[in-house]
Short mmCIF file of N, CA and C in Angstrom, two decimals:
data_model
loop_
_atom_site.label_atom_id
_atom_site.label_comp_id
_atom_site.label_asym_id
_atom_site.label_seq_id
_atom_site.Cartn_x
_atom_site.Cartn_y
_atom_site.Cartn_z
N UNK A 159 -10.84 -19.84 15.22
CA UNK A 159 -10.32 -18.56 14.83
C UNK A 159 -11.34 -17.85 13.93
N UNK A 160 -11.47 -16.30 14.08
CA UNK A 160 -12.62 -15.65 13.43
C UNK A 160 -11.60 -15.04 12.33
N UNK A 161 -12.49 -15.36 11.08
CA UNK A 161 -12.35 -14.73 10.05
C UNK A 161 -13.08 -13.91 9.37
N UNK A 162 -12.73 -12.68 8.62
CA UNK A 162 -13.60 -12.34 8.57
C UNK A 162 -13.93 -12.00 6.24
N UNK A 163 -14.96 -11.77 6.08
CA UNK A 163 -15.64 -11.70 5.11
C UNK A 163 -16.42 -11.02 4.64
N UNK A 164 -16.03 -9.87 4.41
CA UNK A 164 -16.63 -8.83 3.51
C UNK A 164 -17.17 -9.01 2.38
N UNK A 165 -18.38 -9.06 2.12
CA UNK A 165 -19.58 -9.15 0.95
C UNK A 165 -19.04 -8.25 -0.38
N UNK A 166 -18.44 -7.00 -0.16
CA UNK A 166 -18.52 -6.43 -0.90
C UNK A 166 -16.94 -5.79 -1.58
N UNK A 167 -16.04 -6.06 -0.03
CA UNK A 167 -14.36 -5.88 -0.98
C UNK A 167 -14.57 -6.19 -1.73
N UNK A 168 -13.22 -5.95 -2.51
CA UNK A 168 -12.71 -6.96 -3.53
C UNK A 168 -13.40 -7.09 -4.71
N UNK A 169 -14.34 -6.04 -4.70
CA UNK A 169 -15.24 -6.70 -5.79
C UNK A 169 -14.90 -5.47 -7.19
N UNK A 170 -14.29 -4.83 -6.93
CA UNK A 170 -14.13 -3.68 -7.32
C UNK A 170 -13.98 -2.64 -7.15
N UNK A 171 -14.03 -1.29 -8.08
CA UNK A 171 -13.68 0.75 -7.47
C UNK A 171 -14.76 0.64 -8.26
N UNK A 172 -15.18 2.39 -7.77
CA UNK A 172 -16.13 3.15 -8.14
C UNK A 172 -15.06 4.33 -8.96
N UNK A 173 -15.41 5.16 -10.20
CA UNK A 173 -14.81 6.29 -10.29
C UNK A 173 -15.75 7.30 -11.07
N UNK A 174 -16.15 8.01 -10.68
CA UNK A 174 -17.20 9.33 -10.60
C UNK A 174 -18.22 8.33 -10.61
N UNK A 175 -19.45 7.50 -11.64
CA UNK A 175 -20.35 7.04 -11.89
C UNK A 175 -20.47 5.78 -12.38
N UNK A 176 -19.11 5.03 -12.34
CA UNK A 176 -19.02 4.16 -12.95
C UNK A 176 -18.31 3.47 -12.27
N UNK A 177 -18.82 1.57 -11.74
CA UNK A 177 -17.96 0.54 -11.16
C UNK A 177 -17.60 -0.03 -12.29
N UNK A 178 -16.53 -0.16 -11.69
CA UNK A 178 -15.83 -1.22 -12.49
C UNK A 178 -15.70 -2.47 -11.76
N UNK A 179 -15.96 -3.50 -12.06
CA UNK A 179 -15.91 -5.05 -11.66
C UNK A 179 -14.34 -5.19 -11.71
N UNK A 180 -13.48 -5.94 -10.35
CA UNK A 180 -12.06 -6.04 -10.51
C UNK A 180 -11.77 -6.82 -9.27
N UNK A 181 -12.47 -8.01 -9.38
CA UNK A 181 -12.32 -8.72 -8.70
C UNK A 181 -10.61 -9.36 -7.91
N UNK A 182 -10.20 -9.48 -6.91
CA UNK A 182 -8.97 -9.69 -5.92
C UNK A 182 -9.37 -10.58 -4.75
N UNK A 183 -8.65 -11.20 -4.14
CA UNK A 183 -8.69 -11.53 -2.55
C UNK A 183 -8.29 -11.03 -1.72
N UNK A 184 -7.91 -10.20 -1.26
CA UNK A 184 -7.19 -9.12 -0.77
C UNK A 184 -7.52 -9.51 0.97
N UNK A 185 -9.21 -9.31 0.98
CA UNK A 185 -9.54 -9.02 2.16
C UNK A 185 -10.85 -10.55 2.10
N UNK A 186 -10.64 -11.54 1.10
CA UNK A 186 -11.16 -13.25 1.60
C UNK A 186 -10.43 -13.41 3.09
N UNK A 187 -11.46 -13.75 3.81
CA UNK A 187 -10.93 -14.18 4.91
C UNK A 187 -9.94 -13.99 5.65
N UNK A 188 -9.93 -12.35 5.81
CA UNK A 188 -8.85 -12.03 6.67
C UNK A 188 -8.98 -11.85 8.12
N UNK A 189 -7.79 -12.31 8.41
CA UNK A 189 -8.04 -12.51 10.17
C UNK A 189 -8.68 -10.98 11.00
N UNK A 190 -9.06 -11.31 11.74
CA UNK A 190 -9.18 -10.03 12.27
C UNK A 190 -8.41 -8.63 12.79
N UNK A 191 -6.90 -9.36 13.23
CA UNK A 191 -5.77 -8.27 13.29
C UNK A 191 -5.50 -7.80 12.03
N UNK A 192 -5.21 -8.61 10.92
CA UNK A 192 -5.13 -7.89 9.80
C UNK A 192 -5.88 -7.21 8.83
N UNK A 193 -7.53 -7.03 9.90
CA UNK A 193 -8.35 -6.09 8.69
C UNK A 193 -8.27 -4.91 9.41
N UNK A 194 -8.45 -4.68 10.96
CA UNK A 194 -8.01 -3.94 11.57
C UNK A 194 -6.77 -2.81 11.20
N UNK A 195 -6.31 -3.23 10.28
CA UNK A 195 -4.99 -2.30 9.78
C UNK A 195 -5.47 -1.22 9.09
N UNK A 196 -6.62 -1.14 8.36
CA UNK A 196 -7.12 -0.40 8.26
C UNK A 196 -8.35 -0.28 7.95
N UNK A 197 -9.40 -0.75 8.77
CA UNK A 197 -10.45 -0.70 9.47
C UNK A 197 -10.94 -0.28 10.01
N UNK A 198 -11.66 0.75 10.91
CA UNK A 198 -11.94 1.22 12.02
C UNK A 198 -13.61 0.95 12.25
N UNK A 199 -13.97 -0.16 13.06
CA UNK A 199 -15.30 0.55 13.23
C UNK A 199 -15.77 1.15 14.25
N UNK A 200 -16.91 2.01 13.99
CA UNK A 200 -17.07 2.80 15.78
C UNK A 200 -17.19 1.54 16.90
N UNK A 201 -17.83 1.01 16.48
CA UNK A 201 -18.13 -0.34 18.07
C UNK A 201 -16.75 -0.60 18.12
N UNK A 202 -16.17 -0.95 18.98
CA UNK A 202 -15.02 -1.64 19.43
C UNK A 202 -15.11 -3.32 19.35
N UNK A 203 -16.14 -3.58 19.85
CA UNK A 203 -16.26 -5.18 19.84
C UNK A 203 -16.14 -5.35 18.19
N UNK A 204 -16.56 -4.58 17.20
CA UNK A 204 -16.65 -5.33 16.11
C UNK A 204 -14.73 -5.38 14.99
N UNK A 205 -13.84 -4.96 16.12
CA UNK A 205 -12.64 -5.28 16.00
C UNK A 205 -12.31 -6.84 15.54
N UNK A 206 -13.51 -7.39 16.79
CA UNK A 206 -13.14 -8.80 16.54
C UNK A 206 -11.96 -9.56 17.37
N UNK A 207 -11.49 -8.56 18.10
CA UNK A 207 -10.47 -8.60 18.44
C UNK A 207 -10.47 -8.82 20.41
N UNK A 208 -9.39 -9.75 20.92
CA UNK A 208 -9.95 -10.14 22.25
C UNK A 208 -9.22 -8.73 22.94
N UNK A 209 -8.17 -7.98 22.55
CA UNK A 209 -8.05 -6.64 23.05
C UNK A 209 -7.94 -5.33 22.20
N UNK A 210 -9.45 -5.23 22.00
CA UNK A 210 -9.59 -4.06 21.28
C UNK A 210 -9.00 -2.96 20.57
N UNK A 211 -8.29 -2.39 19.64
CA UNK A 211 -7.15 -1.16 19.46
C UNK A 211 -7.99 0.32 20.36
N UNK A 212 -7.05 1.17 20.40
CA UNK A 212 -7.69 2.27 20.93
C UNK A 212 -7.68 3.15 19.51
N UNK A 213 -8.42 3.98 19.70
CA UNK A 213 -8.46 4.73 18.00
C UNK A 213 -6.66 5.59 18.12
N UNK A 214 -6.35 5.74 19.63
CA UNK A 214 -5.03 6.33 19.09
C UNK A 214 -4.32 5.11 18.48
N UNK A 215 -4.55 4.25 19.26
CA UNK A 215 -3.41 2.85 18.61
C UNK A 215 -3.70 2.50 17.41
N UNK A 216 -4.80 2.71 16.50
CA UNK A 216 -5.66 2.20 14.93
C UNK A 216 -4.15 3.70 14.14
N UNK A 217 -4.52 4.55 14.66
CA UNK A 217 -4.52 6.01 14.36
C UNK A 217 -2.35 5.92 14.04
N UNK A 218 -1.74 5.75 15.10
CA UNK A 218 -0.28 4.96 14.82
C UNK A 218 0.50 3.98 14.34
N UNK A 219 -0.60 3.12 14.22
CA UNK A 219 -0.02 1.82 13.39
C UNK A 219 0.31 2.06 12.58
N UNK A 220 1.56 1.16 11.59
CA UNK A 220 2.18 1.25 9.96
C UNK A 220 0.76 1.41 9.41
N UNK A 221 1.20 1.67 8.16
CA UNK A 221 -0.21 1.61 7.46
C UNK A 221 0.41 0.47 6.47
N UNK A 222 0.09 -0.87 6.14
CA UNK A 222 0.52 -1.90 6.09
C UNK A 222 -0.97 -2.47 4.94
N UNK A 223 -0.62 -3.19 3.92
CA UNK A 223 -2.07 -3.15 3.04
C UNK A 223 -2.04 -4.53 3.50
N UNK A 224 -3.06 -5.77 2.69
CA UNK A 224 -3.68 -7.35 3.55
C UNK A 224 -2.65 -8.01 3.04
N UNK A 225 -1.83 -7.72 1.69
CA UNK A 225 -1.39 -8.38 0.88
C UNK A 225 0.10 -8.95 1.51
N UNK A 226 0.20 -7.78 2.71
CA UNK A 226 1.82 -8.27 3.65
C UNK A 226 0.91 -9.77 4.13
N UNK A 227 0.43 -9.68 5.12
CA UNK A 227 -0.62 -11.22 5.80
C UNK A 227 -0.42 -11.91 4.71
N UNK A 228 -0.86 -12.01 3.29
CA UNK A 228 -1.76 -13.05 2.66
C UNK A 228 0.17 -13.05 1.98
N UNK A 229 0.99 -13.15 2.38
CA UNK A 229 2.27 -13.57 1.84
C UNK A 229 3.19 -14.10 3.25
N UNK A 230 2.32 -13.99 4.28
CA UNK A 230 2.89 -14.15 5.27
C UNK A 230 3.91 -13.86 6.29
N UNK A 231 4.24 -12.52 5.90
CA UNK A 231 4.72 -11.30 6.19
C UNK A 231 3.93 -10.95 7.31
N UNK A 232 5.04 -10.74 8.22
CA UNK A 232 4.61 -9.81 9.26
C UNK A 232 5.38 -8.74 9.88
N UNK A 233 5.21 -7.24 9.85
CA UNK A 233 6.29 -6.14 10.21
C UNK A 233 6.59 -6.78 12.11
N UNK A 234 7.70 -6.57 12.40
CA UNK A 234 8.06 -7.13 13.70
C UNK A 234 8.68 -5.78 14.33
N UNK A 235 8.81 -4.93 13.80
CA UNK A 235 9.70 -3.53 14.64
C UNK A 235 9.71 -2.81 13.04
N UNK A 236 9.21 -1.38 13.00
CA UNK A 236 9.27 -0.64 14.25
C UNK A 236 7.62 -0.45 13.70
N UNK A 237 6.83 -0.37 14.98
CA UNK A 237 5.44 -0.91 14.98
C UNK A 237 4.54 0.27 15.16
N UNK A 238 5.49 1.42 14.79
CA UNK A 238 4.26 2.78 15.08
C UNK A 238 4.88 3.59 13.29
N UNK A 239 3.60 4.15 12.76
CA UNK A 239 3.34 4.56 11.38
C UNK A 239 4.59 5.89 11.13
N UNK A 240 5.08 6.41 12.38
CA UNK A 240 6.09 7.88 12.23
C UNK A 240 7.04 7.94 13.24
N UNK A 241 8.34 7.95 12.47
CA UNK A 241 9.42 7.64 13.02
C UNK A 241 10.15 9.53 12.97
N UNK A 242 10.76 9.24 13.87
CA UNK A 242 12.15 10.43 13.62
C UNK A 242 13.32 10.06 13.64
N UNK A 243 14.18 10.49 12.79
CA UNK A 243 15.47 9.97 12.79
C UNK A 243 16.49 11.17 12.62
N UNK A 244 17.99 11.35 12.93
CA UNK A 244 18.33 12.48 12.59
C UNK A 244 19.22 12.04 10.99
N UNK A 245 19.38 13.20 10.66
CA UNK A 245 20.25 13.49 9.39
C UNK A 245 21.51 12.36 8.98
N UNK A 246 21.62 11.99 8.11
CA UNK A 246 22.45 10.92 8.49
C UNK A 246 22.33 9.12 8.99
N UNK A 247 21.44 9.23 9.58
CA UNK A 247 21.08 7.49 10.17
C UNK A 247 20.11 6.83 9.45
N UNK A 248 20.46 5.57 10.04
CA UNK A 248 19.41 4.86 9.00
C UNK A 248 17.94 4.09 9.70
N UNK A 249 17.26 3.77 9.21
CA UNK A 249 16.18 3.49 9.69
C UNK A 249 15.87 1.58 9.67
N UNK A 250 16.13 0.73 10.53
CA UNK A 250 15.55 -0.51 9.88
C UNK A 250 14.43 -1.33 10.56
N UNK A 251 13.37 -1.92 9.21
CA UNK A 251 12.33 -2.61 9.51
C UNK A 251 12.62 -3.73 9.78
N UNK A 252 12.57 -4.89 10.36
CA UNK A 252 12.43 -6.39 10.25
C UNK A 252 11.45 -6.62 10.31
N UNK A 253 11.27 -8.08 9.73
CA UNK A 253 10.38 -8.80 9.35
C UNK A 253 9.99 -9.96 9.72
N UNK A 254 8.92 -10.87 10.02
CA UNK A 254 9.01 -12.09 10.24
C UNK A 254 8.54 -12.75 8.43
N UNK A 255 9.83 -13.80 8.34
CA UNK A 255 9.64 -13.77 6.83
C UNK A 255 9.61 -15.10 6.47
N UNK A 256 8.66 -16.14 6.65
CA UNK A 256 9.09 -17.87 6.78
C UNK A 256 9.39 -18.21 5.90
N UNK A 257 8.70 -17.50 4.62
CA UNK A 257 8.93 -18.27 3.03
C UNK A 257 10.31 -17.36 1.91
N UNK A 258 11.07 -16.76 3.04
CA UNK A 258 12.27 -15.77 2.63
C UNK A 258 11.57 -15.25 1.17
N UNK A 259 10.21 -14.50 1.08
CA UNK A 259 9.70 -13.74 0.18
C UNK A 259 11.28 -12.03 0.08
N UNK A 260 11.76 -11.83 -1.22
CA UNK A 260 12.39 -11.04 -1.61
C UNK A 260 11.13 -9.46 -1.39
N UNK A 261 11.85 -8.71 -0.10
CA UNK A 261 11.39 -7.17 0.54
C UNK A 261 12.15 -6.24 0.31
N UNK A 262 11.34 -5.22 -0.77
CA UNK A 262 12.44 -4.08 -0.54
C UNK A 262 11.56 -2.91 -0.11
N UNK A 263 12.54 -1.91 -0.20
CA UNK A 263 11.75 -0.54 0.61
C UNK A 263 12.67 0.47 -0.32
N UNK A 264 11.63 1.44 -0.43
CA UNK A 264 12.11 2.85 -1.27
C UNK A 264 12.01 4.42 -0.36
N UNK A 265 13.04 5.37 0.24
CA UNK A 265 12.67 6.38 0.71
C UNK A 265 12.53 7.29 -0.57
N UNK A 266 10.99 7.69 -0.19
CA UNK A 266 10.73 8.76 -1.31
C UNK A 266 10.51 9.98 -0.21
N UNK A 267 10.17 11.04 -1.68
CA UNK A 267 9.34 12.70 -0.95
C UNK A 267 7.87 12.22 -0.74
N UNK A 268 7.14 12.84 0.35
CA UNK A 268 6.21 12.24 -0.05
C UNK A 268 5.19 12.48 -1.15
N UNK A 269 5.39 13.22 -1.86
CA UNK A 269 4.36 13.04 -3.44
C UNK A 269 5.33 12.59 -4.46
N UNK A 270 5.98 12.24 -4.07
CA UNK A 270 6.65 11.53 -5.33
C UNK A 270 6.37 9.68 -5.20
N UNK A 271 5.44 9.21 -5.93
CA UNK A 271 5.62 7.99 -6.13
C UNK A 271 6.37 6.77 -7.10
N UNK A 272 7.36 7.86 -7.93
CA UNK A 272 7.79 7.09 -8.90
C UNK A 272 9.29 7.15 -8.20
N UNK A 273 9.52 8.08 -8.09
CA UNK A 273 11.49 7.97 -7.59
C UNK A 273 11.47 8.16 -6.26
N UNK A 274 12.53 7.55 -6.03
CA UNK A 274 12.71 7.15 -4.46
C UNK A 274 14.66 6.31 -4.24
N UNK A 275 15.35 6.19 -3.04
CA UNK A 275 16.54 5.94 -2.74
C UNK A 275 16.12 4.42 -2.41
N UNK A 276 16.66 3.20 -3.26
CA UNK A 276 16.63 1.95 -2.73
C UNK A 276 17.19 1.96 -1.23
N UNK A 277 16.22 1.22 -0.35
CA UNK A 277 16.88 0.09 0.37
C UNK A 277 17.38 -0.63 0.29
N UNK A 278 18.70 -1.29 1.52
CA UNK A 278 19.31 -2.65 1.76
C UNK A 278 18.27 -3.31 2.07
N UNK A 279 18.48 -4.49 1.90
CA UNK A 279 17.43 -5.68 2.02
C UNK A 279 18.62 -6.81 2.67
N UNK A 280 18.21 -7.61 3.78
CA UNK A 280 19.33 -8.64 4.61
C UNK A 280 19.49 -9.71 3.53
N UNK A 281 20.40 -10.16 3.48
CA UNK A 281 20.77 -11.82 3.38
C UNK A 281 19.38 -12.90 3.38
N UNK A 282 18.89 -12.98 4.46
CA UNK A 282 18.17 -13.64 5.15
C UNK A 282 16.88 -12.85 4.61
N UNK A 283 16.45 -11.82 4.20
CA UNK A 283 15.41 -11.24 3.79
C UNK A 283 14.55 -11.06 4.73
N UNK A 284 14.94 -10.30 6.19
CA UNK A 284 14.04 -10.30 7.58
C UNK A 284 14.21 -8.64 7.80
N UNK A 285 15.10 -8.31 7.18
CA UNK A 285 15.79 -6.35 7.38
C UNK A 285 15.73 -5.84 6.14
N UNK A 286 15.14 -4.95 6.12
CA UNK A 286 14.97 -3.95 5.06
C UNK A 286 15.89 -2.38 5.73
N UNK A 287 16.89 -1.86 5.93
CA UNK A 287 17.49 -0.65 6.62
C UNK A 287 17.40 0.16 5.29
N UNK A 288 17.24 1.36 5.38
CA UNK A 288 17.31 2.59 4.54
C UNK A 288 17.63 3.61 5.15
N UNK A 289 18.83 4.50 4.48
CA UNK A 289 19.79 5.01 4.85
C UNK A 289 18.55 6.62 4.26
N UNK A 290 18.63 7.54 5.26
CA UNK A 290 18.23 9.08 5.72
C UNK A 290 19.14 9.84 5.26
N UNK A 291 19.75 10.11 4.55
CA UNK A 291 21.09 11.27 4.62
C UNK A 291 20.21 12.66 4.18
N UNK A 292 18.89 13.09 3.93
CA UNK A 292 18.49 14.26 3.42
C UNK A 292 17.49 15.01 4.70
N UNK A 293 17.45 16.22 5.52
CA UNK A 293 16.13 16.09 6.19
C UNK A 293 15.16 16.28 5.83
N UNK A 294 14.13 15.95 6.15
CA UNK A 294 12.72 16.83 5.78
C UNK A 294 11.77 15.47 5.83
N UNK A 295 10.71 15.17 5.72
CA UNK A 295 9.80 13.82 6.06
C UNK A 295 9.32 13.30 4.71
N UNK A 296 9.98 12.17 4.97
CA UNK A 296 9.70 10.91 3.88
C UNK A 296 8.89 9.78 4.11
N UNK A 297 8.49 9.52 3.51
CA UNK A 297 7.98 8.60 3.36
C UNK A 297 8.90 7.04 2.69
N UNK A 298 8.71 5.48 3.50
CA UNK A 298 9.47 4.13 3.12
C UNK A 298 8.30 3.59 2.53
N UNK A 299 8.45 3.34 1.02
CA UNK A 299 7.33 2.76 0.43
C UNK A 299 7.66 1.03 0.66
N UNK A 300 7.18 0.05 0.73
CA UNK A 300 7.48 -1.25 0.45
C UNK A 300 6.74 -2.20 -0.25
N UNK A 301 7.92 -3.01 -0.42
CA UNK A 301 7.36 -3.98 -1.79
C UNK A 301 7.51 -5.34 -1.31
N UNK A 302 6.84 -6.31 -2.17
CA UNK A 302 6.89 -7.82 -2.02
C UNK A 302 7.44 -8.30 -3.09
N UNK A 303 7.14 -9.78 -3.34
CA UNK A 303 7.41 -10.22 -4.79
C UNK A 303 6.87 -9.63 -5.83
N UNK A 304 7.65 -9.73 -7.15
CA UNK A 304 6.79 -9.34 -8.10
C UNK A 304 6.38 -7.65 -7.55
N UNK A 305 6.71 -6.92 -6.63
CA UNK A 305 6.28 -5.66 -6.63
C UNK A 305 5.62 -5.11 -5.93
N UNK A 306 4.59 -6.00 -5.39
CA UNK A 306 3.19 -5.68 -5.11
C UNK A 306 3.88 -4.69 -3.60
N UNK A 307 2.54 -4.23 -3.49
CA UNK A 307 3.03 -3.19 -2.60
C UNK A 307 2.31 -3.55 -1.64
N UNK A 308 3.07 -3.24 -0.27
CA UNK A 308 2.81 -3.74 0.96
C UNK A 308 2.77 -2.86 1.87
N UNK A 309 2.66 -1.51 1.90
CA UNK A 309 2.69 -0.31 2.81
C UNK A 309 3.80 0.79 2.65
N UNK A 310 3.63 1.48 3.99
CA UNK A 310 4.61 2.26 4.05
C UNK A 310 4.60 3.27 5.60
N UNK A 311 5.84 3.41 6.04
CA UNK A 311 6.15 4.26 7.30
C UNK A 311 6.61 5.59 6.89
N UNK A 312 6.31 6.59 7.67
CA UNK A 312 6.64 7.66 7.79
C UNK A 312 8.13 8.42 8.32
N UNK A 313 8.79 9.08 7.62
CA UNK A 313 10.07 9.24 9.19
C UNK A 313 10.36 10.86 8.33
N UNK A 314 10.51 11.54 9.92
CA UNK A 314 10.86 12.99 9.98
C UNK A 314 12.54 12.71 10.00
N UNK A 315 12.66 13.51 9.30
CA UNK A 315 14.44 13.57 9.01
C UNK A 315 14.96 14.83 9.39
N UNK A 316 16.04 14.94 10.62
CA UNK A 316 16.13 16.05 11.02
C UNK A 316 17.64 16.42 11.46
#
């Protein structure tokens, strides 16, 4: 199995003139489907991957950060980044979840990153559903243990 290893993730941000050292594992040895999440390189072969994404398929995917993988999390439905839903309904993710890691999900506006409408989260911790009752396009932020943040889907509310 190819893994892959970036020299230079993880190692830190830049902000105007100045790095800051801030070392993470984020992207140690991540498989190749999961750097691909948000990755793109022009070659296709350097996907790594035995069936290549198409840039529309890179371009639709959740936008999903490494830290879902490296908890062993995997989104199982619904597998494209923008949903529509009408007024009223609810939206739900499942999960493949082996180590029943505690998932929640927040519908926010999208520039609002602090407030947002909790999600249900299953029993079993495999469904995250969040209930739409407002229209207009939101954004489902999601979380892991401890918080950490693990992506987010899009859905037009109409």
């Amino acid at each position: 199995m190819v893994k892959v290893s970036p020299p230079t993730w993880d190692a830190g941000h830049v902000s105007g003139d100045t790095f800051t050292k801030e070392y993470e594992s984020s992207y140690l040895l991540t498989p190749p489907e999961v750097f691909v999440a948000d990755h793109m390189p022009d070659d296709p072969k350097w996907q790594l991957l035995d069936a290549p994404l198409s840039q529309g398929d890179f371009i639709r995917q959740p936008h999903l950060e490494p830290e879902l993988a490296a908890l062993d999390l995997r989104l199982v439905e619904p597998l494209r980044a923008r949903h529509s839903v009408r007024r009223g309904d609810s939206l739900a993710l499942r999960f493949a979840n082996p180590h029943g890691f505690r998932i929640t999900g927040s519908v926010r506006e999208l520039q609002d990153h602090e407030h947002g409408q909790r999600c249900e989260t299953s029993e079993d911790r495999t469904t995250v559903t969040c209930e739409l009752p407002e229209a207009g396009r939101r954004a489902i932020a999601l979380f892991g243990p401890e918080g950490v943040y693990l992506g987010r889907i899009y859905v037009d509310v109409g």
